[in-house]
Amino acid sequence: MSQRPDLRQRRAVLEHEWSRWVPRLSVPGARPGGTATLRHEVTESWARSLGSVDPGRDSAPVADGGQVHQRWTSSPLYRPVSALAGELHSIAEDAGFVTAVTDESGTILWTCGGPTMRRQAERVNFAPGGRWDEQAMGTNALSLALRTGRPSSVFSAEHLVSALHGWVCYCAPVHGRDGRVLGVLDLSTTWDRSHPLAMSTVRTLVSTIEARLTTEVSTIEARLTTEVSRPVRLRLTCLGSEHAAHGGRPLPLRPRQLEILTLLALEPDGFSPERLRAALYGDRPVTSSTFKAEISHLRRALGGAISPRHYALTEPVSCDAGDVLRALEQGDTDTALRRYGGPLLPRSEAPGIEEWRTRLEVAVREAVLASTRPEHALRYGERAPYDAEVHEHALQLLGPGDTRRAIARGRLATALRG
């Protein structure tokens, strides 16, 4: 009972603020000169939010220092959204929207849109690394969709934070095959650009992403079944060294072609031309003919085993990096460490290779630190002489009388001096 007067008071505040904006915004359905009818879910969200969020704040707080690229590339939404990136860019730029994808916590992992709208969005940190859950930014479409598990829109002064009163947002949660919310897809723009078809567009895009999630799992399962019965003729070593062979014969590939082959081996679902080009060259100005020539040369070397248009390998490949990933997925740290020969293509500076190099290094290291077997930390410590945490972990696991403590202690001293 004690909370009811407080809720009524907060609702009155919201209605007062909302009524100030209605005449200026010409909201459809609002009574001229009167107050707007507030949705129950909005007022309830305001009541929850006011205890933790200052309506006068100017932007969303930052998660992980804004460094969320690793979280994005390891998200289950990364591949299906990347496959739709061209369409998402086109929708956002043509209609004057900013498109955003969050994880299940409400942290934005990826955005796209025209430069003008993106600059406006960045002013309120509607950008990768921004936190948009209810505890961080109060009432907004992203936070409502995460809380309810349903599509949501929030218009202008329905937002708790005043800095968002010039915006309208449409979004829907993305569900995995098990029904769990994996994140949210959002289309946002200024209130004067609001469009009645925006919500149906979001719903359609989310349905496509969810369908791709299901198809991806089915494709992987089908490919694994097929590969069991097909002989592996293509072999690739890319951890710590660089070597490829096809049909038992070495492949004389240039560094760029090895990078392409490695990326295709690590991402069996393949790449659009635009995404593969970005993974190889980043923002460097490289002509389309140069890029296509590298693909053509590799395709000829493999006997045509790369599909056209959407680049993917059309025959099984044995790859040491893939072996490490599968071992880690199965909790087999022994095999992962045995197959982990060092950094992925250590000489490569291709953005896509650097991303995968970091993912592999972090995954192997985390498996070692989670292991209760000292030999794992000792083996990994050979390749990481300056990783003090790994050497400390080895010492914690080794018994007082274990002679291997001297090895771990010596490595730790070297790491601390360095």
XYZ file of C-alpha atoms in Angstrom:
418
model
C 0.000 0.000 0.000
C 2.862 2.366 0.767
C 3.988 2.325 -2.876
C 0.676 3.257 -4.470
C 0.807 7.029 -3.726
C 4.398 7.059 -5.005
C 3.374 5.328 -8.242
C 0.454 7.711 -8.703
C 2.781 10.646 -8.138
C 5.284 9.330 -10.677
C 2.510 8.691 -13.194
C 1.340 12.278 -12.721
C 4.873 13.533 -13.370
C 5.116 11.456 -16.540
C 1.704 12.605 -17.764
C 2.714 16.204 -17.132
C 5.952 15.803 -19.085
C 4.204 13.909 -21.871
C 1.456 16.509 -22.190
C 4.097 19.213 -22.666
C 5.423 17.342 -25.723
C 2.142 16.212 -27.313
C 1.071 19.577 -28.836
C 4.516 20.065 -30.332
C 4.772 16.571 -31.762
C 1.238 16.256 -33.192
C 0.896 12.746 -31.836
C -1.809 10.813 -33.733
C -4.812 10.165 -31.518
C -3.923 12.704 -28.826
C -6.606 15.155 -27.719
C -5.707 18.704 -28.894
C -4.455 20.673 -25.932
C -5.003 17.735 -23.575
C -2.910 15.073 -21.914
C -2.011 11.844 -23.641
C -3.220 8.460 -22.505
C -0.188 6.672 -21.151
C 0.417 2.993 -21.680
C 0.523 0.914 -18.519
C 3.876 -0.684 -19.419
C 5.443 2.770 -19.835
C 4.305 4.108 -16.468
C 5.321 0.869 -14.745
C 8.750 1.122 -16.339
C 9.099 4.742 -15.214
C 8.208 3.705 -11.675
C 10.892 1.013 -11.715
C 13.482 3.224 -13.382
C 13.333 6.424 -11.367
C 15.113 4.795 -8.458
C 18.253 4.097 -10.483
C 18.266 6.455 -13.482
C 18.522 10.241 -13.552
C 16.115 11.528 -16.243
C 18.581 14.342 -16.844
C 21.485 12.146 -17.868
C 22.857 12.922 -21.306
C 23.924 9.481 -22.591
C 23.970 5.765 -21.903
C 26.685 4.361 -19.622
C 29.494 2.331 -21.159
C 29.952 -1.426 -20.713
C 33.450 -2.988 -20.748
C 35.034 0.345 -21.597
C 33.167 0.249 -24.913
C 35.315 -2.673 -26.118
C 32.634 -5.168 -27.155
C 34.016 -6.442 -30.458
C 34.978 -9.787 -28.943
C 31.509 -10.161 -27.410
C 29.973 -9.409 -30.798
C 32.022 -11.881 -32.831
C 31.326 -14.639 -30.302
C 27.594 -13.842 -30.091
C 25.155 -16.362 -31.629
C 23.648 -13.389 -33.488
C 26.912 -12.486 -35.216
C 26.586 -14.761 -38.255
C 22.872 -14.333 -39.013
C 23.082 -10.555 -38.594
C 26.266 -10.365 -40.689
C 24.469 -12.263 -43.454
C 21.769 -9.546 -43.405
C 24.186 -6.642 -42.972
C 23.723 -5.363 -46.519
C 19.943 -5.279 -46.174
C 20.136 -3.686 -42.702
C 22.477 -0.980 -44.005
C 20.149 -0.286 -46.940
C 17.038 -0.012 -44.741
C 18.751 2.234 -42.224
C 20.321 4.572 -44.755
C 17.305 4.813 -47.079
C 14.782 5.467 -44.303
C 16.982 7.610 -42.046
C 17.243 5.111 -39.203
C 19.994 3.730 -37.019
C 19.938 -0.053 -36.673
C 21.310 -1.648 -33.506
C 21.740 -5.182 -32.155
C 22.186 -5.858 -28.435
C 23.035 -8.916 -26.401
C 20.719 -10.380 -23.771
C 21.896 -7.812 -21.202
C 20.917 -4.795 -23.317
C 24.476 -3.831 -24.292
C 24.718 -2.675 -27.913
C 27.131 -4.856 -29.889
C 26.653 -3.562 -33.457
C 25.086 -0.606 -35.262
C 24.719 0.700 -38.797
C 23.156 3.702 -40.480
C 23.894 6.838 -42.415
C 26.617 9.153 -41.070
C 24.200 11.906 -39.969
C 21.935 9.621 -37.938
C 24.875 7.712 -36.486
C 26.447 10.957 -35.270
C 23.194 11.911 -33.558
C 22.901 8.451 -32.031
C 26.486 8.537 -30.776
C 25.719 11.708 -28.807
C 23.552 9.607 -26.478
C 25.909 6.583 -26.797
C 23.452 4.624 -28.905
C 26.540 2.837 -30.146
C 28.537 -0.341 -29.494
C 29.321 -0.582 -25.792
C 26.316 1.494 -24.684
C 24.115 -0.059 -21.967
C 20.380 0.276 -22.647
C 18.820 -1.998 -20.040
C 16.242 -0.479 -17.709
C 18.675 -0.118 -14.807
C 21.036 1.887 -17.011
C 18.765 4.017 -19.243
C 15.284 3.634 -17.819
C 12.267 3.370 -20.086
C 13.154 2.743 -23.724
C 12.095 0.254 -26.389
C 15.163 -1.974 -25.924
C 14.654 -2.313 -22.191
C 10.932 -3.018 -22.594
C 11.533 -5.696 -25.227
C 14.127 -7.387 -23.014
C 11.832 -7.294 -20.000
C 8.653 -8.469 -21.751
C 10.131 -10.690 -24.473
C 7.819 -8.956 -26.969
C 8.209 -6.308 -29.705
C 8.079 -2.784 -28.318
C 8.128 0.837 -29.427
C 8.713 3.980 -27.365
C 7.912 7.423 -28.727
C 9.484 10.728 -27.735
C 8.708 11.714 -24.127
C 7.688 8.180 -23.242
C 11.449 7.771 -22.745
C 12.431 8.401 -19.151
C 15.644 10.218 -20.111
C 14.957 13.686 -21.504
C 17.842 13.484 -23.965
C 15.845 10.813 -25.830
C 12.644 12.819 -26.213
C 13.530 13.616 -29.820
C 13.668 9.902 -30.714
C 11.333 7.049 -31.576
C 12.486 3.438 -31.329
C 11.052 0.175 -32.684
C 12.501 -3.151 -31.656
C 11.871 -6.850 -31.122
C 13.721 -9.537 -29.167
C 15.529 -12.319 -31.015
C 14.844 -15.789 -29.599
C 17.057 -18.851 -29.944
C 15.754 -22.318 -30.764
C 15.277 -22.967 -27.031
C 13.138 -19.838 -26.624
C 15.830 -17.906 -24.773
C 16.182 -14.193 -25.640
C 19.591 -13.746 -27.301
C 19.328 -10.000 -27.843
C 17.269 -7.280 -29.478
C 17.120 -5.756 -32.967
C 16.244 -2.059 -32.926
C 15.396 0.588 -35.532
C 15.598 4.131 -34.134
C 15.162 7.565 -35.646
C 14.037 11.078 -34.761
C 10.341 11.402 -33.913
C 9.560 13.387 -37.086
C 10.712 10.427 -39.214
C 8.493 7.860 -37.459
C 6.829 5.475 -39.881
C 3.863 3.102 -39.406
C 5.704 0.284 -41.220
C 8.800 0.432 -39.016
C 7.516 -2.087 -36.489
C 6.456 -4.601 -39.128
C 9.904 -4.207 -40.720
C 11.580 -5.019 -37.401
C 9.360 -8.067 -36.917
C 10.179 -9.346 -40.401
C 13.914 -8.862 -39.906
C 13.842 -10.652 -36.554
C 11.905 -13.544 -38.077
C 14.606 -13.811 -40.760
C 17.389 -13.796 -38.147
C 15.627 -16.460 -36.076
C 15.128 -18.586 -39.198
C 18.833 -18.256 -40.009
C 19.719 -19.339 -36.481
C 17.697 -22.517 -36.963
C 19.060 -23.115 -40.468
C 22.637 -22.590 -39.303
C 22.326 -25.301 -36.665
C 20.706 -27.682 -39.156
C 23.397 -26.930 -41.760
C 26.178 -27.637 -39.284
C 24.562 -30.915 -38.276
C 24.114 -31.934 -41.926
C 27.670 -30.973 -42.802
C 29.098 -32.998 -39.921
C 27.092 -36.020 -41.076
C 28.327 -35.590 -44.646
C 31.949 -35.078 -43.659
C 32.020 -38.380 -41.810
C 31.531 -40.189 -45.108
C 33.730 -37.948 -47.299
C 37.525 -38.327 -47.392
C 39.439 -35.222 -46.335
C 41.853 -34.176 -49.083
C 42.418 -30.566 -47.986
C 44.671 -30.085 -44.955
C 45.635 -26.780 -43.406
C 48.105 -25.945 -40.653
C 47.768 -22.334 -39.519
C 48.691 -22.292 -35.805
C 52.269 -21.203 -35.285
C 53.153 -22.118 -38.873
C 51.630 -21.886 -42.347
C 51.193 -24.910 -44.576
C 48.463 -26.240 -46.853
C 48.188 -29.457 -48.833
C 45.572 -30.821 -51.238
C 45.420 -34.484 -52.175
C 48.697 -35.059 -50.343
C 50.564 -32.421 -52.359
C 51.750 -29.081 -50.908
C 49.834 -26.041 -52.127
C 52.100 -23.146 -53.158
C 49.877 -20.364 -51.836
C 50.731 -16.725 -51.280
C 50.116 -15.271 -47.771
C 46.850 -13.617 -48.829
C 45.500 -16.893 -50.221
C 46.436 -18.685 -47.000
C 44.470 -16.035 -45.114
C 41.437 -16.636 -47.334
C 41.694 -20.407 -46.921
C 42.018 -20.069 -43.140
C 38.968 -17.824 -42.869
C 36.896 -20.190 -45.016
C 38.042 -23.138 -42.898
C 37.085 -21.387 -39.648
C 33.723 -20.150 -40.933
C 32.219 -23.044 -42.939
C 29.017 -21.110 -43.668
C 31.107 -18.803 -45.800
C 31.283 -15.080 -46.520
C 29.566 -12.546 -48.682
C 32.108 -10.837 -50.982
C 31.824 -7.614 -48.980
C 32.406 -9.293 -45.640
C 35.356 -11.384 -46.852
C 36.953 -8.341 -48.438
C 36.623 -6.433 -45.145
C 38.068 -9.378 -43.220
C 41.113 -9.383 -45.497
C 41.778 -5.688 -46.092
C 39.788 -3.712 -43.543
C 39.616 -0.072 -44.641
C 42.585 -0.309 -47.007
C 41.807 0.799 -50.588
C 42.063 -2.432 -52.581
C 40.526 -2.799 -56.021
C 37.798 -5.312 -56.686
C 39.922 -6.921 -59.407
C 42.782 -7.560 -56.958
C 40.418 -9.161 -54.459
C 38.740 -11.342 -57.092
C 42.114 -12.404 -58.504
C 43.154 -13.783 -55.109
C 39.906 -15.761 -54.890
C 40.304 -17.091 -58.433
C 43.881 -18.226 -57.824
C 42.890 -20.077 -54.651
C 39.878 -21.644 -56.383
C 42.112 -22.994 -59.159
C 44.636 -24.318 -56.621
C 41.809 -26.186 -54.858
C 40.351 -27.605 -58.045
C 37.297 -25.353 -57.888
C 36.425 -26.097 -54.249
C 35.166 -22.563 -53.485
C 31.572 -21.658 -54.256
C 30.937 -18.508 -56.341
C 29.119 -15.349 -55.171
C 28.863 -16.515 -51.532
C 32.378 -17.747 -50.831
C 32.565 -21.075 -48.958
C 34.577 -24.294 -49.199
C 32.714 -27.058 -50.997
C 34.813 -29.926 -49.661
C 35.868 -30.962 -46.140
C 39.013 -29.452 -44.662
C 41.259 -30.637 -41.843
C 42.445 -27.553 -39.961
C 44.424 -27.457 -36.708
C 42.631 -24.290 -35.560
C 39.276 -25.979 -36.120
C 40.511 -29.000 -34.157
C 41.381 -26.736 -31.227
C 37.949 -25.094 -31.274
C 36.127 -28.432 -31.374
C 38.249 -29.775 -28.523
C 37.452 -26.723 -26.403
C 33.731 -27.056 -27.152
C 33.924 -30.654 -25.891
C 35.871 -29.671 -22.772
C 38.949 -31.558 -23.994
C 41.750 -29.232 -22.888
C 44.356 -31.970 -23.445
C 43.653 -32.167 -27.178
C 43.268 -28.390 -27.504
C 46.728 -27.788 -26.024
C 48.264 -30.579 -28.088
C 46.895 -29.089 -31.326
C 47.542 -25.468 -30.371
C 50.869 -24.859 -32.073
C 50.921 -21.108 -31.532
C 49.183 -17.927 -32.769
C 46.983 -18.130 -35.855
C 48.980 -17.161 -38.987
C 51.386 -15.148 -36.816
C 52.608 -12.917 -39.666
C 49.143 -11.913 -40.859
C 47.715 -8.442 -40.256
C 44.350 -9.143 -41.912
C 41.558 -7.887 -39.585
C 39.605 -11.155 -39.821
C 42.676 -13.238 -38.974
C 43.567 -10.958 -36.073
C 40.052 -11.394 -34.680
C 40.236 -15.178 -34.887
C 43.794 -15.148 -33.495
C 42.588 -13.294 -30.406
C 39.532 -15.544 -30.001
C 41.663 -18.677 -30.111
C 44.294 -17.311 -27.730
C 41.692 -16.168 -25.212
C 39.723 -19.430 -25.443
C 42.780 -21.631 -24.894
C 44.057 -19.481 -22.029
C 40.675 -19.456 -20.289
C 40.475 -23.250 -20.594
C 43.914 -23.537 -18.976
C 42.978 -21.224 -16.103
C 39.734 -23.157 -15.562
C 41.536 -26.519 -15.501
C 42.425 -28.224 -12.221
C 45.303 -30.139 -13.825
C 48.712 -28.475 -13.336
C 50.146 -30.019 -16.509
C 47.806 -27.845 -18.552
C 49.185 -24.648 -17.010
C 52.743 -25.952 -17.331
C 52.308 -26.848 -21.006
C 50.659 -23.550 -21.865
C 53.289 -21.703 -19.811
C 55.974 -22.875 -22.242
C 54.361 -20.711 -24.927
C 53.455 -17.842 -22.582
C 56.654 -17.042 -20.636
C 55.380 -13.622 -19.520
C 51.894 -14.684 -18.431
C 52.276 -14.431 -14.650
C 48.683 -15.478 -13.987
C 49.196 -18.817 -15.742
C 52.392 -19.520 -13.779
C 50.683 -18.584 -10.498
C 47.854 -20.950 -11.417
C 50.351 -23.758 -11.973
C 51.932 -23.134 -8.558
C 48.529 -23.234 -6.862
C 47.793 -26.634 -8.424
C 51.188 -28.254 -7.826
C 51.673 -30.043 -4.524
C 54.360 -28.880 -2.034
C 56.663 -31.766 -2.934
C 56.184 -31.615 -6.701
C 59.525 -30.978 -8.388
C 57.752 -29.142 -11.193
C 57.145 -26.224 -8.827
C 60.684 -25.069 -9.589
C 59.763 -24.731 -13.273
C 56.626 -22.733 -12.511
C 58.426 -20.593 -9.916
C 61.221 -19.774 -12.343
C 58.778 -18.821 -15.082
C 56.839 -16.622 -12.656
C 60.012 -14.808 -11.607
C 60.858 -14.169 -15.258
C 57.343 -12.894 -15.974
C 57.404 -10.530 -12.983
C 60.806 -9.148 -13.952
C 59.577 -8.573 -17.506
